[in-house]
Every structure is written in C-alpha cells, then in structure tokens.
C-alpha cells in the first residue's frame, strides 16, 4: 500500500470529480458512511452512545455531517458542531438533513465535552490543510486536543501536516484513537506516525483503473464492506 | 410494517427531495448500494459471478446503474444494458462511472442471457410505473421474463402493478428470486403476492420523524447494515 502526498491526494480527488464524473455529494455520502461504519465498529453505540462531530468548512466537514447522520441511523445520540459560519450551500443542506434525521446541533462549542459526550469525531481539516491554523478555527482544534475523549479523525488528524504528521509541540498534537483514511491513506497515516491508533480505510469507490495508474496498491475490502481495517 | 400505495410512495419521495433536502444522487447512491449488498448476500460472486443489470429510463434504472458499479467493486463481472436511449444527463454520468469502474456495457439486448450471465438485476421500472408497458421497453421486459435466470428486482418487479401485483396473464409475469424494497415496501411486495421470493429492505435513509408521521413502522436494521431481511 502506498501513502499519498498532498499533491497526489489532490490529483486523485480532481480525477474522481472530472474524468470519472462523480459528484461531490455522491462520494461524500459513501465517505461519510464509511466513517460512521468504522466509528461504530470501534466505539459501539452501546458503550459510547453520545457522539459529537466537529465539522470544518471544507469537504472534510461535509464528510463529518454525512457521518453524523448515519450515526443517528445507527442508534447514537449524534450531535454536530459546525466550527465556522456562515456555511456553504452544500453544508447547509447536509446540516438540514442531519437535524431532520434526529441529529442535534450545538451552536457554540461545548466548554467541557467530557460532561456531555462519550466520543468525538474530528472532521475539522482534511488533506488540503496547510499550517498554520486560521485564528477562527483555533478554538475548535483546541477542543479536539483537550477533550480528553476518544477521538476518530476523518482522513487526517486535524492540525497534522498531511505529509509529516503531528506538529513538533506535543501540546498542540491531536492523538486520535481511530483514523479513517479515505480513498487512500496519506503520508501522515504511516504506522510510525499514528502509533497505536486504530486505522481503517474507507471510501470504496476508487475505480480499479485509477488505482492501478496511480499505483495505490489498495488493500482488498472484505465482501460487501465499506471499510477495511489496516491496523 | 406498512405497505405503501403508489401515491404514498410518490409522496415519500417528494418529501425526501423537498422538505428533507436530499439530492437524487445522494439517495440513489445509498439505494443502489443497498441493492448491491442484498444481491451479494443472496447470489454471491463466488457462485454467480456474471451479473447483468437491465436499466430503465427513470430513477429505478439509476439505482440499477449505481448497484452495477458497486457489484463491480464487490468482485462481480458486472454488465449493464440501458434499455432506452438517449439517456438523461444523470444516467449518462452514472453509466460513465460504471464503465470507468470496470462495468461492461451491452449496447444491444443479449439474445440468450443464460449463455453469458448467472444472474440478472431488474432495474427497469420503479414505483411510478403504470401499465401498459410502452412499446419500446417491451423487449427489455420480455428479456427479464424469459431469461430463465435468477432475477433480483429493484423496489418493484418490473411489469407488476405497484399495488395489485403481477399481471393476470402468468406468461407476462416476472417472478423475481429476490425483491429489494427501497425506503419502504410497496403494496405489491406483500407476502401473498411475492410468494417465496427473498425479500430485503434497503435505502436506510428515511428520517425517523418522516417514518413516524407516515406510520411506516419500518423494521430495525441490524447494526451498521444497509439492508434488513424481511423474508
């Protein structure tokens, strides 16, 4: 299996949406579903019923909104917090779908997440993130880092360099309990960087021809599963 | 569980796309995925590797195109035949995604499907079908009825009345081996009408509030499954 750099990850995305003619909403639906499935495998609703999904302004946040909706269908008390306003039209629609599917919305960041939640989904930054963190999103990242709750990161642990991994200052480094790589893992998901985090791959939609051409050497998904466990 | 009439099925769809703000492509992705999962459960690639999906011009055909793509990801030799040309822009995109994901396209109906396939997916007509069958789509329906292959129907067995079931003349009646109801089963899916066909429910996206208001009394899906077996 190969780990992608930021430019390769971008190129893969561009191809899916141009040459392969997928729409963002289609792939976001499958990506978000696979995140919800991996979360439910690792932190079942039975033991971790209250889940907060922290959503950023980009596609990673969109994946998070989709995941939060599927988590509600899976029986969780699912809550979302959108860390930046105003929302894009796509995020507005995804949030409306959430709320109307029984997901609760927090309008302000919960001061002590541990009092109200059992688990956090980090959908703040994706593979296009470049440090430094913008001022307005720092409170969201701090919440993730300081929550003291098991955290599942969507594609990239937020605040990490997509290629080089966690920031030097350990106090600024989110340590996810679960990482769900989407399409193909990025360089920061290498075992020596994620340590003993659980690691799943989701987003089972990469055409075999594209995977071969980009030499992704993706692992085989079992049967009809939307996720495959990597570590 | 309640079985919906044609007008109720239409009303459910309209609500999903208006009040609940889902896009057709989002729900089609989940519906088609659930069809592929049910097919793979009942007719595994190991025993039924060659599958032909017959797609009609509406949303049922779109669900079929999505299912055919997921079946390719699940390891099938997946083929589609679009029974009416020209295609809508949505169907064009879904077909392009299929072909670029390794699905083969038949441009003319296979004269003897049994020679080339192990299983057929019927995505010809959905719940908005009203008899009689239009002239141009009769060859496709005849192919389904006469294929002598196990057939999985998407939402409605094609040619059936959505409320009253199979046509009176038994020679004109498709007898599916598997029916995958989507969102909620329609009246023609009652046990006394589908006989000993396997029956699954898919399309795990109906908001609980909508299900309660329409008194759908849907069965519980197991864990993170996209389908639930009904019979």
Coordinates of C-alpha atoms in Angstrom, one line a residue:
Chain A
X1 CA 0.0 0.0 0.0
X2 CA 1.2 3.5 -0.8
X3 CA 0.8 6.6 1.3
X4 CA -0.1 9.7 -0.7
X5 CA 1.5 13.2 -0.5
X6 CA -0.7 16.3 -0.5
X7 CA -0.4 16.9 -4.2
X8 CA -1.2 13.3 -5.1
X9 CA -4.2 13.3 -2.8
X10 CA -5.4 16.4 -4.6
X11 CA -4.8 14.9 -8.0
X12 CA -6.8 11.8 -7.0
X13 CA -9.7 13.9 -6.0
X14 CA -9.6 16.0 -9.1
X15 CA -9.7 12.9 -11.3
X16 CA -12.7 11.4 -9.4
X17 CA -14.7 14.6 -10.0
X18 CA -13.6 15.3 -13.6
X19 CA -12.6 12.3 -15.6
X20 CA -14.7 9.8 -13.6
X21 CA -17.6 12.2 -13.4
X22 CA -18.5 11.6 -9.7
X23 CA -20.4 14.4 -7.9
X24 CA -19.1 15.6 -4.6
X25 CA -22.4 14.6 -2.9
X26 CA -22.1 11.0 -4.2
X27 CA -18.6 10.4 -2.9
X28 CA -19.3 12.4 0.3
X29 CA -22.2 10.1 1.0
X30 CA -20.0 7.0 0.6
X31 CA -17.1 8.5 2.5
X32 CA -19.3 9.7 5.4
X33 CA -21.0 6.3 5.6
X34 CA -17.6 4.5 5.8
X35 CA -16.6 6.8 8.6
X36 CA -19.8 6.1 10.5
X37 CA -19.3 2.3 10.0
X38 CA -15.7 2.4 11.2
X39 CA -16.7 4.5 14.3
X40 CA -19.5 2.1 15.1
X41 CA -17.1 -0.9 14.9
X42 CA -14.6 0.7 17.2
X43 CA -16.9 2.7 19.6
X44 CA -20.2 1.0 19.6
X45 CA -23.4 2.9 20.5
X46 CA -23.8 0.5 23.4
X47 CA -20.7 1.7 25.1
X48 CA -20.3 5.2 23.5
X49 CA -23.8 6.4 22.8
X50 CA -23.2 10.2 22.8
X51 CA -21.0 11.3 19.9
X52 CA -20.1 14.9 18.9
X53 CA -18.9 15.5 15.4
X54 CA -16.8 18.7 15.0
X55 CA -17.1 19.9 11.4
X56 CA -14.8 22.2 9.5
X57 CA -15.7 24.4 6.5
X58 CA -14.5 22.1 3.7
X59 CA -15.2 18.7 2.3
X60 CA -13.8 17.0 5.5
X61 CA -16.6 18.8 7.4
X62 CA -19.1 17.6 4.8
X63 CA -17.9 14.0 5.3
X64 CA -18.4 14.6 9.0
X65 CA -22.0 15.9 8.5
X66 CA -22.8 12.8 6.5
X67 CA -21.2 10.5 9.1
X68 CA -23.2 12.2 11.9
X69 CA -26.4 11.5 10.1
X70 CA -25.6 7.8 9.6
X71 CA -24.5 7.6 13.2
X72 CA -28.0 8.8 14.2
X73 CA -29.5 6.0 12.0
X74 CA -27.1 3.5 13.7
X75 CA -28.7 4.4 17.1
X76 CA -26.3 7.0 18.5
X77 CA -27.2 10.3 20.2
X78 CA -25.5 12.2 17.5
X79 CA -24.6 15.9 17.8
X80 CA -22.7 18.2 15.3
X81 CA -20.9 21.4 15.8
X82 CA -20.1 23.4 12.7
X83 CA -17.0 25.4 13.7
X84 CA -17.2 28.1 11.1
X85 CA -20.2 30.2 9.9
X86 CA -21.6 31.0 7.5
X87 CA -22.0 27.5 6.0
X88 CA -21.6 26.8 2.3
X89 CA -24.9 25.9 0.5
X90 CA -23.7 22.2 0.5
X91 CA -23.0 22.3 4.2
X92 CA -26.4 24.0 4.8
X93 CA -28.2 21.1 3.0
X94 CA -26.1 18.5 4.8
X95 CA -26.8 20.1 8.2
X96 CA -30.6 20.3 7.4
X97 CA -30.6 16.6 6.6
X98 CA -28.8 15.9 9.9
X99 CA -31.2 17.9 12.0
X100 CA -34.2 16.4 10.3
X101 CA -32.8 13.0 10.8
X102 CA -32.6 13.4 14.6
X103 CA -29.0 14.9 14.9
X104 CA -28.8 17.7 17.5
X105 CA -26.8 20.8 16.6
X106 CA -24.6 22.7 19.0
X107 CA -24.4 26.4 18.1
X108 CA -21.5 27.1 20.4
X109 CA -18.6 24.9 21.3
X110 CA -19.2 22.8 24.4
X111 CA -16.9 24.0 27.1
X112 CA -16.3 20.6 28.7
X113 CA -17.1 17.9 26.1
X114 CA -16.4 15.2 28.6
X115 CA -19.5 16.1 30.5
X116 CA -21.9 15.6 27.6
X117 CA -20.2 13.2 25.2
X118 CA -18.5 9.7 25.1
X119 CA -16.7 10.1 21.9
X120 CA -15.7 12.8 19.3
X121 CA -15.5 12.7 15.5
X122 CA -12.8 15.1 14.2
X123 CA -14.0 16.4 10.8
X124 CA -12.2 19.7 11.0
X125 CA -9.4 19.6 8.5
X126 CA -8.8 17.3 5.5
X127 CA -5.9 16.6 3.2
X128 CA -5.8 20.2 1.8
X129 CA -4.9 21.6 5.2
X130 CA -1.7 23.7 5.5
X131 CA -0.5 25.1 8.7
X132 CA -0.8 27.5 10.5
X133 CA -4.4 27.0 11.7
X134 CA -6.5 30.1 11.0
X135 CA -7.4 32.1 14.0
X136 CA -11.1 31.5 13.8
X137 CA -10.7 27.7 13.9
X138 CA -8.2 27.5 16.7
X139 CA -10.9 27.1 19.4
X140 CA -12.2 24.0 17.5
X141 CA -8.8 22.4 17.3
X142 CA -8.1 23.2 21.0
X143 CA -11.4 21.5 21.8
X144 CA -10.3 18.4 20.0
X145 CA -6.9 18.3 21.5
X146 CA -8.1 19.0 25.1
X147 CA -11.4 17.0 25.1
X148 CA -9.9 14.0 26.9
X149 CA -12.3 11.8 24.9
X150 CA -11.5 9.1 22.4
X151 CA -11.5 10.8 19.0
X152 CA -11.9 9.5 15.5
X153 CA -10.3 11.5 12.8
X154 CA -11.7 11.7 9.2
X155 CA -8.8 11.2 6.7
X156 CA -6.3 13.4 8.6
X157 CA -5.9 14.1 12.3
X158 CA -6.7 17.8 12.4
X159 CA -3.7 20.1 12.8
X160 CA -1.3 17.4 11.5
X161 CA 0.8 18.1 8.4
X162 CA -0.6 15.9 5.7
X163 CA 2.9 14.5 4.9
X164 CA 4.9 15.0 8.0
X165 CA 2.5 14.1 10.8
X166 CA 1.9 15.8 14.2
X167 CA 3.2 19.2 15.0
X168 CA 6.5 19.4 16.9
X169 CA 4.9 20.7 20.0
X170 CA 3.2 17.7 21.6
X171 CA 0.8 20.0 23.5
X172 CA -0.6 21.0 20.0
X173 CA -0.9 17.5 18.7
X174 CA -4.2 15.7 18.5
X175 CA -3.8 12.0 19.2
X176 CA -6.7 10.2 17.6
X177 CA -7.9 6.8 18.9
X178 CA -9.1 5.9 15.3
X179 CA -8.1 7.3 11.9
X180 CA -10.3 6.6 8.9
X181 CA -8.3 7.2 5.8
X182 CA -10.5 8.0 2.8
X183 CA -9.8 6.7 -0.8
X184 CA -6.1 6.0 0.0
X185 CA -4.0 6.8 3.1
X186 CA -1.9 9.9 3.2
X187 CA 1.7 10.1 4.3
X188 CA 0.8 11.2 7.8
X189 CA -1.0 7.9 8.3
X190 CA 2.2 5.8 8.3
X191 CA 2.4 3.4 11.3
X192 CA 5.4 5.2 12.8
X193 CA 3.3 8.5 12.9
X194 CA -0.1 7.3 14.1
X195 CA 1.4 5.0 16.8
X196 CA -1.2 2.7 18.3
X197 CA -4.3 4.4 16.8
X198 CA -6.8 2.1 15.1
X199 CA -6.6 2.6 11.4
X200 CA -9.3 1.9 8.8
X201 CA -9.6 2.7 5.1
X202 CA -13.0 3.8 3.7
X203 CA -14.4 5.4 0.6
X204 CA -14.7 2.2 -1.5
X205 CA -15.2 4.0 -4.8
X206 CA -11.7 4.4 -6.4
X207 CA -12.0 2.9 -9.9
X208 CA -9.5 0.0 -10.3
X209 CA -8.1 1.6 -13.4
X210 CA -7.3 4.8 -11.5
X211 CA -5.9 2.8 -8.5
X212 CA -3.6 0.9 -10.9
X213 CA -2.5 4.0 -12.8
X214 CA -1.6 5.8 -9.5
X215 CA -0.1 2.6 -8.2
X216 CA -2.2 2.9 -5.0
X217 CA -1.9 -0.9 -4.2
X218 CA -5.1 -0.6 -2.1
X219 CA -5.9 -3.5 0.3
X220 CA -8.9 -5.7 -0.5
X221 CA -12.1 -4.8 1.2
X222 CA -13.9 -7.8 2.7
X223 CA -17.0 -8.9 0.8
X224 CA -19.6 -6.0 0.8
X225 CA -17.9 -3.9 3.5
X226 CA -17.4 -0.2 3.1
X227 CA -14.3 -0.2 5.3
X228 CA -11.2 -2.4 5.7
X229 CA -9.1 -2.4 8.8
X230 CA -5.4 -1.6 8.3
X231 CA -4.2 -1.5 11.9
Chain B
X1 CA -44.8 -2.7 8.8
X2 CA -46.9 -0.9 6.3
X3 CA -47.0 -1.4 2.5
X4 CA -47.3 1.8 0.5
X5 CA -49.6 2.5 -2.3
X6 CA -48.3 4.3 -5.4
X7 CA -49.5 7.8 -4.3
X8 CA -47.9 7.3 -0.8
X9 CA -44.6 6.1 -2.3
X10 CA -44.6 9.2 -4.5
X11 CA -45.3 11.5 -1.5
X12 CA -42.5 9.9 0.5
X13 CA -40.1 10.5 -2.4
X14 CA -41.2 14.1 -2.8
X15 CA -40.7 14.8 0.9
X16 CA -37.2 13.4 0.9
X17 CA -36.2 15.7 -2.0
X18 CA -38.0 18.8 -0.8
X19 CA -38.5 19.1 2.9
X20 CA -35.5 16.9 3.8
X21 CA -33.3 18.5 1.1
X22 CA -31.7 15.2 -0.1
X23 CA -30.4 15.2 -3.7
X24 CA -31.3 12.4 -6.1
X25 CA -27.7 11.4 -6.4
X26 CA -27.2 11.1 -2.6
X27 CA -30.2 8.8 -2.1
X28 CA -29.6 6.9 -5.4
X29 CA -26.1 6.1 -4.1
X30 CA -27.4 4.6 -0.9
X31 CA -30.3 2.8 -2.6
X32 CA -28.0 1.3 -5.3
X33 CA -25.5 0.3 -2.6
X34 CA -28.2 -1.5 -0.6
X35 CA -29.4 -3.3 -3.8
X36 CA -25.8 -4.5 -4.4
X37 CA -25.4 -5.6 -0.8
X38 CA -28.6 -7.6 -0.9
X39 CA -27.7 -9.2 -4.2
X40 CA -24.3 -10.1 -2.9
X41 CA -25.9 -11.7 0.2
X42 CA -28.3 -13.9 -1.9
X43 CA -26.2 -14.6 -5.0
X44 CA -22.5 -14.3 -4.1
X45 CA -19.9 -13.5 -6.7
X46 CA -18.4 -16.9 -5.9
X47 CA -21.4 -18.8 -7.3
X48 CA -23.0 -16.1 -9.6
X49 CA -20.0 -14.1 -10.9
X50 CA -21.6 -12.8 -14.1
X51 CA -24.4 -10.3 -13.5
X52 CA -26.4 -8.3 -16.0
X53 CA -28.3 -5.2 -14.8
X54 CA -31.2 -4.1 -17.1
X55 CA -31.8 -0.4 -16.6
X56 CA -34.9 1.6 -17.4
X57 CA -35.0 5.3 -18.1
X58 CA -36.1 6.5 -14.7
X59 CA -34.8 6.6 -11.1
X60 CA -35.1 2.8 -10.9
X61 CA -32.6 2.5 -13.7
X62 CA -30.4 5.0 -12.0
X63 CA -30.5 2.8 -8.8
X64 CA -29.5 -0.1 -11.1
X65 CA -26.5 1.7 -12.6
X66 CA -25.3 2.5 -9.0
X67 CA -25.8 -1.1 -8.0
X68 CA -23.9 -2.4 -11.1
X69 CA -20.9 -0.2 -10.1
X70 CA -20.9 -1.4 -6.5
X71 CA -21.2 -5.0 -7.7
X72 CA -18.0 -4.5 -9.8
X73 CA -16.3 -3.3 -6.6
X74 CA -17.6 -6.4 -4.9
X75 CA -15.8 -8.6 -7.4
X76 CA -18.6 -9.4 -9.9
X77 CA -18.2 -9.4 -13.7
X78 CA -20.8 -6.7 -13.9
X79 CA -22.6 -5.7 -17.1
X80 CA -25.3 -3.1 -17.7
X81 CA -27.8 -2.7 -20.5
X82 CA -29.7 0.6 -20.7
X83 CA -32.9 -0.3 -22.4
X84 CA -33.8 3.1 -23.7
X85 CA -31.7 5.7 -25.5
X86 CA -30.9 8.6 -25.4
X87 CA -30.0 8.6 -21.7
X88 CA -30.8 11.5 -19.3
X89 CA -27.7 13.6 -18.3
X90 CA -27.8 11.8 -14.8
X91 CA -27.9 8.4 -16.4
X92 CA -25.1 9.4 -18.8
X93 CA -22.9 10.3 -15.8
X94 CA -23.9 7.1 -13.9
X95 CA -23.1 5.0 -16.9
X96 CA -19.7 6.7 -17.4
X97 CA -18.9 6.0 -13.7
X98 CA -19.8 2.4 -14.3
X99 CA -17.8 1.9 -17.4
X100 CA -14.7 3.6 -15.9
X101 CA -15.1 1.4 -12.8
X102 CA -14.9 -1.8 -14.8
X103 CA -18.5 -2.4 -15.7
X104 CA -19.1 -3.7 -19.2
X105 CA -21.9 -2.1 -21.3
X106 CA -24.1 -4.1 -23.7
X107 CA -25.4 -1.9 -26.5
X108 CA -28.0 -4.4 -27.7
X109 CA -30.0 -6.8 -25.6
X110 CA -28.3 -10.2 -25.2
X111 CA -30.5 -12.7 -27.2
X112 CA -29.9 -15.6 -24.8
X113 CA -28.8 -14.1 -21.4
X114 CA -28.4 -17.6 -20.0
X115 CA -25.3 -18.2 -22.2
X116 CA -23.5 -15.2 -20.8
X117 CA -24.8 -14.5 -17.3
X118 CA -25.5 -16.2 -14.0
X119 CA -27.9 -13.6 -12.6
X120 CA -30.0 -10.6 -13.6
X121 CA -30.8 -7.4 -11.8
X122 CA -34.1 -5.9 -12.9
X123 CA -33.9 -2.1 -12.7
X124 CA -36.4 -1.5 -15.5
X125 CA -39.5 0.0 -13.8
X126 CA -40.0 1.5 -10.3
X127 CA -43.0 2.6 -8.2
X128 CA -44.2 5.2 -10.7
X129 CA -44.8 2.5 -13.4
X130 CA -48.3 2.3 -14.8
X131 CA -49.3 -0.3 -17.3
X132 CA -49.4 -0.8 -20.2
X133 CA -45.6 -1.2 -20.9
X134 CA -44.5 1.2 -23.6
X135 CA -43.7 -0.4 -27.0
X136 CA -40.0 0.5 -26.9
X137 CA -39.5 -1.2 -23.5
X138 CA -41.3 -4.4 -24.2
X139 CA -38.2 -6.3 -25.4
X140 CA -36.5 -5.5 -22.1
X141 CA -39.4 -6.8 -20.1
X142 CA -39.6 -9.9 -22.3
X143 CA -35.8 -10.5 -21.7
X144 CA -36.4 -10.3 -17.9
X145 CA -39.4 -12.7 -18.0
X146 CA -37.8 -15.2 -20.4
X147 CA -34.2 -15.1 -19.2
X148 CA -34.6 -18.3 -17.1
X149 CA -32.0 -16.8 -14.7
X150 CA -32.5 -15.9 -11.0
X151 CA -33.5 -12.2 -11.0
X152 CA -33.3 -9.5 -8.4
X153 CA -35.8 -6.7 -8.7
X154 CA -35.2 -3.2 -7.6
X155 CA -38.1 -1.9 -5.5
X156 CA -40.8 -3.4 -7.8
X157 CA -40.8 -6.5 -10.0
X158 CA -41.0 -4.9 -13.5
X159 CA -44.3 -5.1 -15.2
X160 CA -46.2 -5.6 -11.9
X161 CA -48.9 -3.2 -10.8
X162 CA -47.4 -1.3 -7.8
X163 CA -50.4 -2.0 -5.7
X164 CA -52.0 -5.2 -7.1
X165 CA -49.0 -7.2 -8.0
X166 CA -48.3 -9.4 -11.1
X167 CA -50.3 -9.1 -14.3
X168 CA -53.2 -11.6 -14.7
X169 CA -51.6 -13.5 -17.6
X170 CA -48.9 -15.6 -15.9
X171 CA -46.8 -15.6 -19.1
X172 CA -46.4 -11.9 -18.7
X173 CA -45.4 -12.0 -15.1
X174 CA -41.8 -11.7 -13.9
X175 CA -41.1 -13.9 -10.9
X176 CA -38.1 -12.4 -9.1
X177 CA -36.0 -14.6 -6.9
X178 CA -35.1 -11.5 -4.7
X179 CA -37.0 -8.3 -4.2
X180 CA -35.2 -5.3 -2.7
X181 CA -37.8 -2.8 -1.5
X182 CA -36.4 0.7 -1.1
X183 CA -37.3 3.1 1.7
X184 CA -40.5 1.2 2.5
X185 CA -42.1 -1.8 0.8
X186 CA -45.0 -1.1 -1.7
X187 CA -48.3 -3.0 -1.7
X188 CA -47.2 -5.4 -4.4
X189 CA -44.5 -6.7 -2.0
X190 CA -47.0 -8.3 0.4
X191 CA -46.1 -11.9 1.2
X192 CA -49.1 -13.3 -0.6
X193 CA -48.0 -11.6 -3.9
X194 CA -44.3 -12.2 -3.9
X195 CA -44.6 -15.9 -2.8
X196 CA -41.3 -17.5 -1.9
X197 CA -39.1 -14.7 -3.3
X198 CA -36.4 -13.5 -0.9
X199 CA -37.3 -10.0 0.4
X200 CA -34.9 -7.3 1.7
X201 CA -35.5 -3.7 2.6
X202 CA -32.8 -1.2 1.7
X203 CA -32.4 2.6 1.5
X204 CA -31.6 3.3 5.1
X205 CA -32.1 7.0 4.9
X206 CA -35.7 7.6 5.9
X207 CA -35.7 10.2 8.7
X208 CA -37.4 8.8 11.8
X209 CA -39.7 11.8 12.0
X210 CA -40.9 11.1 8.5
X211 CA -41.3 7.4 9.1
X212 CA -43.3 8.2 12.3
X213 CA -45.5 10.8 10.6
X214 CA -46.3 8.4 7.7
X215 CA -46.7 5.5 10.1
X216 CA -44.3 3.3 8.1
X217 CA -43.4 1.1 11.1
X218 CA -40.1 0.2 9.4
X219 CA -38.2 -2.8 10.8
X220 CA -34.9 -2.2 12.6
X221 CA -31.7 -2.5 10.5
X222 CA -29.1 -4.6 12.2
X223 CA -26.1 -2.6 13.4
X224 CA -24.4 -0.8 10.5
X225 CA -26.1 -2.7 7.8
X226 CA -27.6 -1.0 4.7
X227 CA -30.2 -3.8 4.3
X228 CA -32.6 -5.8 6.5
X229 CA -34.0 -9.1 5.5
X230 CA -37.8 -9.3 5.6
X231 CA -38.4 -12.8 4.1

